[in-house]
CSV table of C-alpha atoms in Angstrom, one decimal:
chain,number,residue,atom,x,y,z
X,1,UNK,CA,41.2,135.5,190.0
X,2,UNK,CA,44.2,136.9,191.6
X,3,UNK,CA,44.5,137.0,195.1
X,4,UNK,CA,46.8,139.6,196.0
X,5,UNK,CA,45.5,139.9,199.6
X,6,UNK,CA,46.1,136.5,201.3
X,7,UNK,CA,48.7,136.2,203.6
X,8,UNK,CA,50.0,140.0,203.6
X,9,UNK,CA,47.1,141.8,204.8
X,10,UNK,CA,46.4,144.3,202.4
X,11,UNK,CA,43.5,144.6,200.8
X,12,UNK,CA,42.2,145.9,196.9
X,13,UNK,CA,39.6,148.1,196.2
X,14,UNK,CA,37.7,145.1,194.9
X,15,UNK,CA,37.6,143.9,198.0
X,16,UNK,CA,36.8,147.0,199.7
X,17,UNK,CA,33.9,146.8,197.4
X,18,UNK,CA,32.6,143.6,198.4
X,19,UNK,CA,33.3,144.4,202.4
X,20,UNK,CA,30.8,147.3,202.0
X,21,UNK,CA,28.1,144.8,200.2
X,22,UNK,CA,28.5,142.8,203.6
X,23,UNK,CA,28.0,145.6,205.6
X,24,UNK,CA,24.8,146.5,203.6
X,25,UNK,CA,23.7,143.1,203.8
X,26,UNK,CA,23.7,142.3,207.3
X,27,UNK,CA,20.5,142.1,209.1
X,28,UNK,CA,18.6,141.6,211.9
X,29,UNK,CA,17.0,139.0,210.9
X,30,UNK,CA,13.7,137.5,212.5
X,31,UNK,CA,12.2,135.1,209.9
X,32,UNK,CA,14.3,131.6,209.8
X,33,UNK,CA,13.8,128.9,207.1
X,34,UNK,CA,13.2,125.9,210.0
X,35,UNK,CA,16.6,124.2,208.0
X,36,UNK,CA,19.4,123.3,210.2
X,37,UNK,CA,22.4,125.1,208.9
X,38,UNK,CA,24.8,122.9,207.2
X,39,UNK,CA,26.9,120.3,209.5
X,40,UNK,CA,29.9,122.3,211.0
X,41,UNK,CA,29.0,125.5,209.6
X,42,UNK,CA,28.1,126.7,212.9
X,43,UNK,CA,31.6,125.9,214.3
X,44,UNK,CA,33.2,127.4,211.3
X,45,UNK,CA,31.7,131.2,211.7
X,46,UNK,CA,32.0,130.7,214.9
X,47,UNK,CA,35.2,130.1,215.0
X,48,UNK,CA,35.8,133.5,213.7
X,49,UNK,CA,35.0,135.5,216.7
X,50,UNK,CA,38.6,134.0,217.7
X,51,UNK,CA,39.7,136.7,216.0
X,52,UNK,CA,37.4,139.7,217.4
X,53,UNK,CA,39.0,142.6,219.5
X,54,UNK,CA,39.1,141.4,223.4
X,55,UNK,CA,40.5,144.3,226.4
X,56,UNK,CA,43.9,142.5,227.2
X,57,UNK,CA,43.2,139.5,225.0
X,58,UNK,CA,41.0,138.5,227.7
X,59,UNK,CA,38.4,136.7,225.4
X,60,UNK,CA,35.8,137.2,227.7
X,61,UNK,CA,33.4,135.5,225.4
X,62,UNK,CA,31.4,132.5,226.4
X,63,UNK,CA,28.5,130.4,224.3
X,64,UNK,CA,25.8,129.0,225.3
X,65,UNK,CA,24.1,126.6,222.4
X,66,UNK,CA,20.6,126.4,223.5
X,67,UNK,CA,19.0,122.8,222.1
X,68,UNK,CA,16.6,121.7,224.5
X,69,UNK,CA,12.9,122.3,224.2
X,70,UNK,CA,12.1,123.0,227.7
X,71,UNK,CA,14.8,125.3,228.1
X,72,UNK,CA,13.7,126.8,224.9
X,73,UNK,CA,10.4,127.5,226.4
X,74,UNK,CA,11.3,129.2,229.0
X,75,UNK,CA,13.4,131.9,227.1
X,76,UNK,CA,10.3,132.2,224.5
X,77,UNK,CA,7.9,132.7,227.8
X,78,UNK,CA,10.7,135.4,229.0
X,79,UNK,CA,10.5,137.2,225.9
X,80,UNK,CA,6.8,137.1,225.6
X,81,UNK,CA,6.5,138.5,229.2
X,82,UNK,CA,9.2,141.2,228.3
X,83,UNK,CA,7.5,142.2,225.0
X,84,UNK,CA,4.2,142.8,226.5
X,85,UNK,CA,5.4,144.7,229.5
X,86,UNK,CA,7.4,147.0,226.7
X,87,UNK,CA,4.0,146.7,224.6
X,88,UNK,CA,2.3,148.6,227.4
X,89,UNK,CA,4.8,151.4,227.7
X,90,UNK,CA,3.6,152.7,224.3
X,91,UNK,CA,0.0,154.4,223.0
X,92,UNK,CA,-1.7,155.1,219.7
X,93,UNK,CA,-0.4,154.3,216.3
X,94,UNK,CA,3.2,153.5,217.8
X,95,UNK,CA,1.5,150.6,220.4
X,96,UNK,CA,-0.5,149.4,217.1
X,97,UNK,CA,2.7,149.6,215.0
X,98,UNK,CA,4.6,148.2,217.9
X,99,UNK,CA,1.9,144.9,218.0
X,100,UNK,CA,2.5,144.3,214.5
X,101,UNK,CA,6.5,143.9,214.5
X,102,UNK,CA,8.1,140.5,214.4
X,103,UNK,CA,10.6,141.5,216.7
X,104,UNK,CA,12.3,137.9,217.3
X,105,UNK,CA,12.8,134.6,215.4
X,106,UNK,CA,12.8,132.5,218.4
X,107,UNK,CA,10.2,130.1,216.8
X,108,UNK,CA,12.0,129.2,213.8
X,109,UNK,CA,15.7,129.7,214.1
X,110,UNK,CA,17.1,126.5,214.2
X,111,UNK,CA,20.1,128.0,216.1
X,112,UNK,CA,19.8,129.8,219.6
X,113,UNK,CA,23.2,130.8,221.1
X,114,UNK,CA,23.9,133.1,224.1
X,115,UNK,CA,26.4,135.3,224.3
X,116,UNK,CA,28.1,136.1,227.2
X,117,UNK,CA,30.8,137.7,228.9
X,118,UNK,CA,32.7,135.9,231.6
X,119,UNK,CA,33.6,139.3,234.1
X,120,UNK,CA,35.8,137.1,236.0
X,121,UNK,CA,38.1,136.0,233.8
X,122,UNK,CA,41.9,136.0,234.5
X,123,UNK,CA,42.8,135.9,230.8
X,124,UNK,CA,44.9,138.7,230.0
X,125,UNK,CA,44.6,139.9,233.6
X,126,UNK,CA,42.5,142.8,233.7
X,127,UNK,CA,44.9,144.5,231.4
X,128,UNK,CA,43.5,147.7,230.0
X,129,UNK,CA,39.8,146.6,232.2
X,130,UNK,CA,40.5,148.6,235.5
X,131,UNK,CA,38.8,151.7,235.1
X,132,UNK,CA,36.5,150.7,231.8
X,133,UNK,CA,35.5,147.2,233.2
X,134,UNK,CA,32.3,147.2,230.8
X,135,UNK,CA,35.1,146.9,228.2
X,136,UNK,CA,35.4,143.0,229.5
X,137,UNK,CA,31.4,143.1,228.0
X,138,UNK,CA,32.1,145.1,224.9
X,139,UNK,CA,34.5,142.8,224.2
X,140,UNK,CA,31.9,140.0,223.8
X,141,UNK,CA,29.8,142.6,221.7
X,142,UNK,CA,32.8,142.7,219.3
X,143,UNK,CA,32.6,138.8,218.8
X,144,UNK,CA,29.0,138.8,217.9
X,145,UNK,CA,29.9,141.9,215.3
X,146,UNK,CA,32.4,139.6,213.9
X,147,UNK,CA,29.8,136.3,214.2
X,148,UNK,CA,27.4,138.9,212.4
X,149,UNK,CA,29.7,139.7,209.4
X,150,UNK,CA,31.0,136.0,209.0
X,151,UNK,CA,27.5,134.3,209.2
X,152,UNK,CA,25.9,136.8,206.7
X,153,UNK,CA,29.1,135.9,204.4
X,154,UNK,CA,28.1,132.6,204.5
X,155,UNK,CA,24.7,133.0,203.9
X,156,UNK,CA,23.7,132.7,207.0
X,157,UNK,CA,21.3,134.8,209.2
X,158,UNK,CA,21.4,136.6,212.6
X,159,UNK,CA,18.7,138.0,215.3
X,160,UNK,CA,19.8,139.5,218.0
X,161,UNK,CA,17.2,139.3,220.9
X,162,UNK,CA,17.6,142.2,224.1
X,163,UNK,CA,13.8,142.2,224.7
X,164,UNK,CA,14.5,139.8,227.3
X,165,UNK,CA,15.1,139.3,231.4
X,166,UNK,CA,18.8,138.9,231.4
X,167,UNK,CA,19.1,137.6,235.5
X,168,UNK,CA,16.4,135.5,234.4
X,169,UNK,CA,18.0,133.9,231.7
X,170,UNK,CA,20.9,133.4,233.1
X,171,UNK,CA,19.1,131.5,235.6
X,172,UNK,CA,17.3,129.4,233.4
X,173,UNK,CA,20.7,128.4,231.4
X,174,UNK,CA,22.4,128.1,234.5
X,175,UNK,CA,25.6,129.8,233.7
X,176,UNK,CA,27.8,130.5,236.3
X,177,UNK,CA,27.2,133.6,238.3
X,178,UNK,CA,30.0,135.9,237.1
X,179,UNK,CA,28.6,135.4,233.3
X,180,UNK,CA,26.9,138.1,232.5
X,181,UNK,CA,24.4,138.1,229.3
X,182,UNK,CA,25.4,140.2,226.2
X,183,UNK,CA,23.1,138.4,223.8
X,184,UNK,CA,20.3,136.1,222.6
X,185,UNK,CA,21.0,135.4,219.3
X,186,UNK,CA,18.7,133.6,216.7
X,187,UNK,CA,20.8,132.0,214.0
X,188,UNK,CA,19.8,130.1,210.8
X,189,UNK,CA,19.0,130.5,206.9
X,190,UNK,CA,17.1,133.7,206.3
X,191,UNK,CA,13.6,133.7,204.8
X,192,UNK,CA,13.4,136.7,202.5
X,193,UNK,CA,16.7,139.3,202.3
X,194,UNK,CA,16.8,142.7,201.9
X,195,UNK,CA,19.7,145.7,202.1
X,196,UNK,CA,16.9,147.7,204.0
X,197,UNK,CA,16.6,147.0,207.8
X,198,UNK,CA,12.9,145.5,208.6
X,199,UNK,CA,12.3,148.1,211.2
X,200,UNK,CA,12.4,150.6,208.5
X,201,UNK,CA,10.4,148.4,206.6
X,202,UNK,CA,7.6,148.6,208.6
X,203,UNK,CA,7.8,152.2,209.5
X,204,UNK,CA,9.1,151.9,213.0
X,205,UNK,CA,12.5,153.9,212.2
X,206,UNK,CA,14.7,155.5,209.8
X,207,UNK,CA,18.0,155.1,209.3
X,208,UNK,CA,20.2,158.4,209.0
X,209,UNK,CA,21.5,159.9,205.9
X,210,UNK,CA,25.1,160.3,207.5
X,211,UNK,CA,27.6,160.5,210.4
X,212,UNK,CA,27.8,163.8,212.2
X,213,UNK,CA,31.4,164.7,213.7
X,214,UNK,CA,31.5,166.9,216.7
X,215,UNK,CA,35.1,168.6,217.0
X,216,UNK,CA,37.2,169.6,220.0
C,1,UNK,CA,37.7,139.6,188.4
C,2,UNK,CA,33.7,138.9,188.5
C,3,UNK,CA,31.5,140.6,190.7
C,4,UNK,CA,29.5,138.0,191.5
C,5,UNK,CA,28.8,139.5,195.2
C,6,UNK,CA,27.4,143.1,193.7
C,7,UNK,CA,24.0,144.0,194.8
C,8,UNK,CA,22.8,140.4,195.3
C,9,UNK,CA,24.1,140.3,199.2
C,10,UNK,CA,25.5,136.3,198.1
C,11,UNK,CA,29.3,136.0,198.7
C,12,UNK,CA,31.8,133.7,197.6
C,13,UNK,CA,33.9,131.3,199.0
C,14,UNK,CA,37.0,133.5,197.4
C,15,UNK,CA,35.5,136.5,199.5
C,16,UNK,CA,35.1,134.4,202.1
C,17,UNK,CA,38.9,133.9,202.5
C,18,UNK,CA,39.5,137.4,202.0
C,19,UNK,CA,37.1,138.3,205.0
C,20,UNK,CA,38.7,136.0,207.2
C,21,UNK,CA,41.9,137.5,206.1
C,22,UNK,CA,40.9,140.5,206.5
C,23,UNK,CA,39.7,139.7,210.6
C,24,UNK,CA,43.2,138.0,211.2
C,25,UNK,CA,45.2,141.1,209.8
C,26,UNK,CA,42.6,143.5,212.2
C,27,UNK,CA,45.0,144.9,215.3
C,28,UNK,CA,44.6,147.3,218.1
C,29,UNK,CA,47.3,149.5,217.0
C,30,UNK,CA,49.4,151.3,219.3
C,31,UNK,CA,52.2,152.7,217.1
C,32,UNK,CA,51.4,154.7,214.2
C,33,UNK,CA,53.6,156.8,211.5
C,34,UNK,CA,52.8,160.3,212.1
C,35,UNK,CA,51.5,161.3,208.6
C,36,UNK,CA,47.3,162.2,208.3
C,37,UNK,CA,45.2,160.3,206.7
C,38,UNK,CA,44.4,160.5,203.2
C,39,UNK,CA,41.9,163.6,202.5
C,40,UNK,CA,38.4,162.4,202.9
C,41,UNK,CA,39.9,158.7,204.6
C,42,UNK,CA,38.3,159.2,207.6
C,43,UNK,CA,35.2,160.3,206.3
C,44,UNK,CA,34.4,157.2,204.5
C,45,UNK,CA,35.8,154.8,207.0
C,46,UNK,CA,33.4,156.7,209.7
C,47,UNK,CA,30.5,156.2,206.8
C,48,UNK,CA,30.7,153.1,207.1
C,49,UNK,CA,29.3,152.5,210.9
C,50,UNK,CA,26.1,153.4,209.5
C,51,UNK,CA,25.2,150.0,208.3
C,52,UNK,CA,26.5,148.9,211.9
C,53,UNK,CA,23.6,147.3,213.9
C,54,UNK,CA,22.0,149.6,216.7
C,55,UNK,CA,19.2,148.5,218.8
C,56,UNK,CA,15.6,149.3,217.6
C,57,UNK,CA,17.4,151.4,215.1
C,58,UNK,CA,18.5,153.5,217.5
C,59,UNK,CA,22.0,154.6,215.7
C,60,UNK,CA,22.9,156.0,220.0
C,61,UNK,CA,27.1,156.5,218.0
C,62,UNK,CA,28.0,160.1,218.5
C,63,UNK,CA,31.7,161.0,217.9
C,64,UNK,CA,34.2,163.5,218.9
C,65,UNK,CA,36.8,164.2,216.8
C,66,UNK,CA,39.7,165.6,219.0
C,67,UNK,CA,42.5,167.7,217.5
C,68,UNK,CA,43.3,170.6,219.7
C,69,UNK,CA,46.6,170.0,221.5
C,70,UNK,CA,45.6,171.4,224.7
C,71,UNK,CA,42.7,168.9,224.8
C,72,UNK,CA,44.8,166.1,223.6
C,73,UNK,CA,47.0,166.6,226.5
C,74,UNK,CA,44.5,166.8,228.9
C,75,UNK,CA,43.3,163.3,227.8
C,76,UNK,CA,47.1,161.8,227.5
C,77,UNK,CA,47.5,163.3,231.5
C,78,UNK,CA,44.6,161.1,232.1
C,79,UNK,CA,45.8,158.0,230.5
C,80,UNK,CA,49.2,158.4,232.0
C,81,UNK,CA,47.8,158.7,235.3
C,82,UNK,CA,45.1,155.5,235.2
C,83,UNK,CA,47.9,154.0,233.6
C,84,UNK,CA,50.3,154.7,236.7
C,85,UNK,CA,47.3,153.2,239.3
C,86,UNK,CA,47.0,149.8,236.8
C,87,UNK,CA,50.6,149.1,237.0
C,88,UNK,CA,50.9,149.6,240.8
C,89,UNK,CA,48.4,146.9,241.0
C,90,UNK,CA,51.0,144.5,239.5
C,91,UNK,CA,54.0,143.0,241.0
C,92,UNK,CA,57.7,141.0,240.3
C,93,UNK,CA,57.7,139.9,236.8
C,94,UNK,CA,53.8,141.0,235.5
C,95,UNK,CA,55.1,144.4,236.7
C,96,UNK,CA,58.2,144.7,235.1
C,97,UNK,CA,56.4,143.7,231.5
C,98,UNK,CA,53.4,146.2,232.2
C,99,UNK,CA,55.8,148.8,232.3
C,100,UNK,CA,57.8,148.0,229.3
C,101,UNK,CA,54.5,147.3,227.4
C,102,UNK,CA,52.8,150.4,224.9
C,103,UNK,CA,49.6,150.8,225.4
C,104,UNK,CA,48.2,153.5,223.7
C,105,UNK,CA,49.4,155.5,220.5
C,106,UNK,CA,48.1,159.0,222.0
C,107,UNK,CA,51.0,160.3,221.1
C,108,UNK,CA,51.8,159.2,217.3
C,109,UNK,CA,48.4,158.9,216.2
C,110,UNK,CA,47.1,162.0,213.6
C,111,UNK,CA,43.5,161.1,214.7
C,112,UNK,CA,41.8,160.9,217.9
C,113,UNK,CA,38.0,160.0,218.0
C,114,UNK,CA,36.3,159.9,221.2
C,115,UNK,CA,33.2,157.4,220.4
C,116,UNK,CA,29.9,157.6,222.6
C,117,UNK,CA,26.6,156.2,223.5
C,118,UNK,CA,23.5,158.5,223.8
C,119,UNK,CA,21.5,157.1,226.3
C,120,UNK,CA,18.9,159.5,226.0
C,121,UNK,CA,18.3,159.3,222.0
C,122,UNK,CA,14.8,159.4,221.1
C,123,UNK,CA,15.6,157.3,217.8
C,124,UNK,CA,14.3,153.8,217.8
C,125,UNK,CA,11.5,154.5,220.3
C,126,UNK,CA,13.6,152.7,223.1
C,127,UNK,CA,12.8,149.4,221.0
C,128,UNK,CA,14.6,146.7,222.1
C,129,UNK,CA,16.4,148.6,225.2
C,130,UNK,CA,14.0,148.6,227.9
C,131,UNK,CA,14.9,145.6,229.8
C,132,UNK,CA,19.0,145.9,228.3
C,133,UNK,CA,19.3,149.2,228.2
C,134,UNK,CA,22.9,148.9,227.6
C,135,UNK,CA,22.1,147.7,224.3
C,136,UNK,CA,22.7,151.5,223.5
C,137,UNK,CA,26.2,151.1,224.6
C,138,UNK,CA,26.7,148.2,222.6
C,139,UNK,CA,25.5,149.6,219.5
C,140,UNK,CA,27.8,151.9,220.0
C,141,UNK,CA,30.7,148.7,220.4
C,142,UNK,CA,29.2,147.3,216.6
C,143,UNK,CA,29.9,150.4,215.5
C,144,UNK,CA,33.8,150.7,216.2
C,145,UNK,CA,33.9,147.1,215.3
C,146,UNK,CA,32.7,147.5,211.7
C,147,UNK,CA,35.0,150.8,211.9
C,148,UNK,CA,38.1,148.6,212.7
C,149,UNK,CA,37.4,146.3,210.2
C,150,UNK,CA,36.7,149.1,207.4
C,151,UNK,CA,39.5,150.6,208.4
C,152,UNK,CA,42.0,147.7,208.2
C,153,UNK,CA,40.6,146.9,204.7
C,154,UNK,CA,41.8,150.8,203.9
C,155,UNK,CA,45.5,149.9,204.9
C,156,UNK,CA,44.4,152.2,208.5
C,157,UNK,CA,45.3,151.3,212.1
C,158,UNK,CA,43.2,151.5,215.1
C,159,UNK,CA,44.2,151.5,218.8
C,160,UNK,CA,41.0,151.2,221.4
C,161,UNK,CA,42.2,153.2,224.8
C,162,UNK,CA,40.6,152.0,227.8
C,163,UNK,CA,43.0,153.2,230.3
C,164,UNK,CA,41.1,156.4,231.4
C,165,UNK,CA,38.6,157.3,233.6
C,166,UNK,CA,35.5,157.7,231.5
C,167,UNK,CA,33.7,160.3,233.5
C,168,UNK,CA,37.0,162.7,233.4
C,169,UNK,CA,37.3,162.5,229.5
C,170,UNK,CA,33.6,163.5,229.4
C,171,UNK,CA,34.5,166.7,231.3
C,172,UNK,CA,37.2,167.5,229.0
C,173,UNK,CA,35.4,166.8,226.1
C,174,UNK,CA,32.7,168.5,227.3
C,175,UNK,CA,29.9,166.3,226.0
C,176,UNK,CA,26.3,166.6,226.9
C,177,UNK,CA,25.5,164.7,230.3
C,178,UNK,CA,23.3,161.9,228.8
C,179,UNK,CA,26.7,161.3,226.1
C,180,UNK,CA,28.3,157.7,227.8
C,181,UNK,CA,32.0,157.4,226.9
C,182,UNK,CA,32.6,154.0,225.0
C,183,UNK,CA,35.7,154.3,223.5
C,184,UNK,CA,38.9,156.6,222.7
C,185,UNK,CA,40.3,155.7,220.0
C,186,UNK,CA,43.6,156.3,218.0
C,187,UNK,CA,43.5,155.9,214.1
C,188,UNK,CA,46.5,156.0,211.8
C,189,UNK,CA,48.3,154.4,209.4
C,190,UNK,CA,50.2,151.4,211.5
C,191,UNK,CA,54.0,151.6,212.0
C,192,UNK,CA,54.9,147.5,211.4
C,193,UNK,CA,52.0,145.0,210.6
C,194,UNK,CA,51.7,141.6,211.9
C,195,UNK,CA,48.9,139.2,212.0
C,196,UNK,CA,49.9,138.3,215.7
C,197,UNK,CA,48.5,140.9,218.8
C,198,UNK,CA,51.1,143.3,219.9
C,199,UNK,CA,50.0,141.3,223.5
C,200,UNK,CA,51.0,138.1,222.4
C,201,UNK,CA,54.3,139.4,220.7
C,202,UNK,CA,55.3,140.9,223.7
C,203,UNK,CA,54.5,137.9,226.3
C,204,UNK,CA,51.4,139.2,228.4
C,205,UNK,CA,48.9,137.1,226.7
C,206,UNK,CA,48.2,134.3,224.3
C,207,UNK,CA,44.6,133.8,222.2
C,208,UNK,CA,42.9,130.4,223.3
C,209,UNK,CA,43.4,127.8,220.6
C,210,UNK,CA,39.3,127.4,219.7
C,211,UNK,CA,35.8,128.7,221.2
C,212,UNK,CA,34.1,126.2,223.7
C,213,UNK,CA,30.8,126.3,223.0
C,214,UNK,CA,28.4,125.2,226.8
C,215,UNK,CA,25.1,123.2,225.4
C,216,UNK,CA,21.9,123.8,227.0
């Protein structure tokens, strides 16, 4: 195979090709095989988010690798607590539909990483941050994009969990206070893969057919 | 070549190497040659944030595409202006390279897009965004993240323009009220191409050596 990309950054339509299967094939996924990923695969895609998009080069973004049972517990509990409460906000068909989604993989993923962004930081100092300081959070949002892609190219499977306290779990991981919570992600082998997202499996959703552009 | 990738969502290690490539080679692009896109270019880069993730399916992107002169001046007064009130907030030496920094390719750039978050988008159900509801804004940040990278892998440059008060861009856009700005973006094809950030080249900045990762 020739390999007419490497090292000049430009890419063939093969490729393109490919890029556009990953992009299909990412999901949010909720079902985990209970494997552990292969050793130092978790360092390697996530080593990738080095080179996400950060406002100023700031690299805002901060990990959390959530092991411990207890600990684990507790953000399980949160989202249990979370998930009713939004359980409750909905009536008829959509409350039973709603009851019936898997809408995390906390149980099984053998990976739990939080993503957050450090608000604080004086990396890249506050360049391009002063009016659009959310942009220091987007910038974490951008990394787990990147984790997204470079995960599924390896095989690998990501959840992102938002039905979740995010004061509280930053109090229960104990971050410092000027971390602010982007993500709960559930990592790990996926059990069952499909180019159709499950909440459009089930009937919750539909994606749409295409972009609309308004003008000005 | 084989295809062994087509249709199956399994990549290959040669892929693999490709995508990282394809991350290292991604820039926020400030200086662009002046000459459009090819016809239908930014159609099908755009087509691709569709298989971005959005909370609970929510797909909360809206785009502006913004081509009238008199509105893209009203949008480069604003960035010249927040861009005056950042640098008075430097001094001595961070000063001096602020000014001599570019920071935005507003005036090269043959497409502006204006990319938003709508907050009040009944698609989805509001799965997934009750307790984050700025999981709508971040859908919005997967979005321009998968557009970056689609774009790159098209031989297309994109700048992300965060100097500008969000709220005043609205008004001269005139979006609906619930429309939250994200980003303004500049997309063209890239005047010089380096695999190092035009913020490290020029001295503001350097990317950390490796991710930390906090265990919990």
């Amino acid at each position: 195979m020739t390999r007419q990309t490497m090292g000049s950054g430009h890419f063939d339509q093969a490729f393109r090709e490919q890029f556009w299967e990953l992009l299909r094939w990412r999901r949010d996924v909720r079902n985990f095989k209970p494997e552990p990923l292969a050793p130092d695969l978790l360092a390697e895609i996530l080593s990738s988010t080095r080179f996400a998009p950060s406002v100023g080069l700031s690299e805002s973004w901060r990990y959390v690798l959530v092991s411990r049972p207890e600990i684990r517990r507790q953000v399980r509990e949160n989202f249990e607590s979370a998930n009713a409460r939004a359980l409750a906000g909905y009536s008829g068909e959509k409350a039973a539909l709603y009851a019936r989604l898997k809408l995390a993989g906390l149980d099984s993923a053998p990976v739990h990483l939080a993503a957050f962004a450090d608000r604080a930081t004086d990396q890249g100092s506050r360049l391009g941050c002063q009016t659009m300081p959310e942009t220091l959070d987007y910038s974490v949002v951008a990394a787990i994009t990147t984790l997204w892609l470079t995960a599924r190219a390896h095989g690998v499977g990501m959840g992102w969990v938002s039905i979740l306290d995010p004061d509280r779990i930053s109090a229960i991981l104990a971050v410092p206070p000027e971390w602010h919570l982007v993500a709960y992600l559930c990592i790990g082998y996926p059990e069952g893969e499909s180019p159709v997202p499950e909440l459009e499996r089930a009937g919750w959703e539909k994606r749409s057919a295409g972009i609309a552009l308004v003008e000005r």
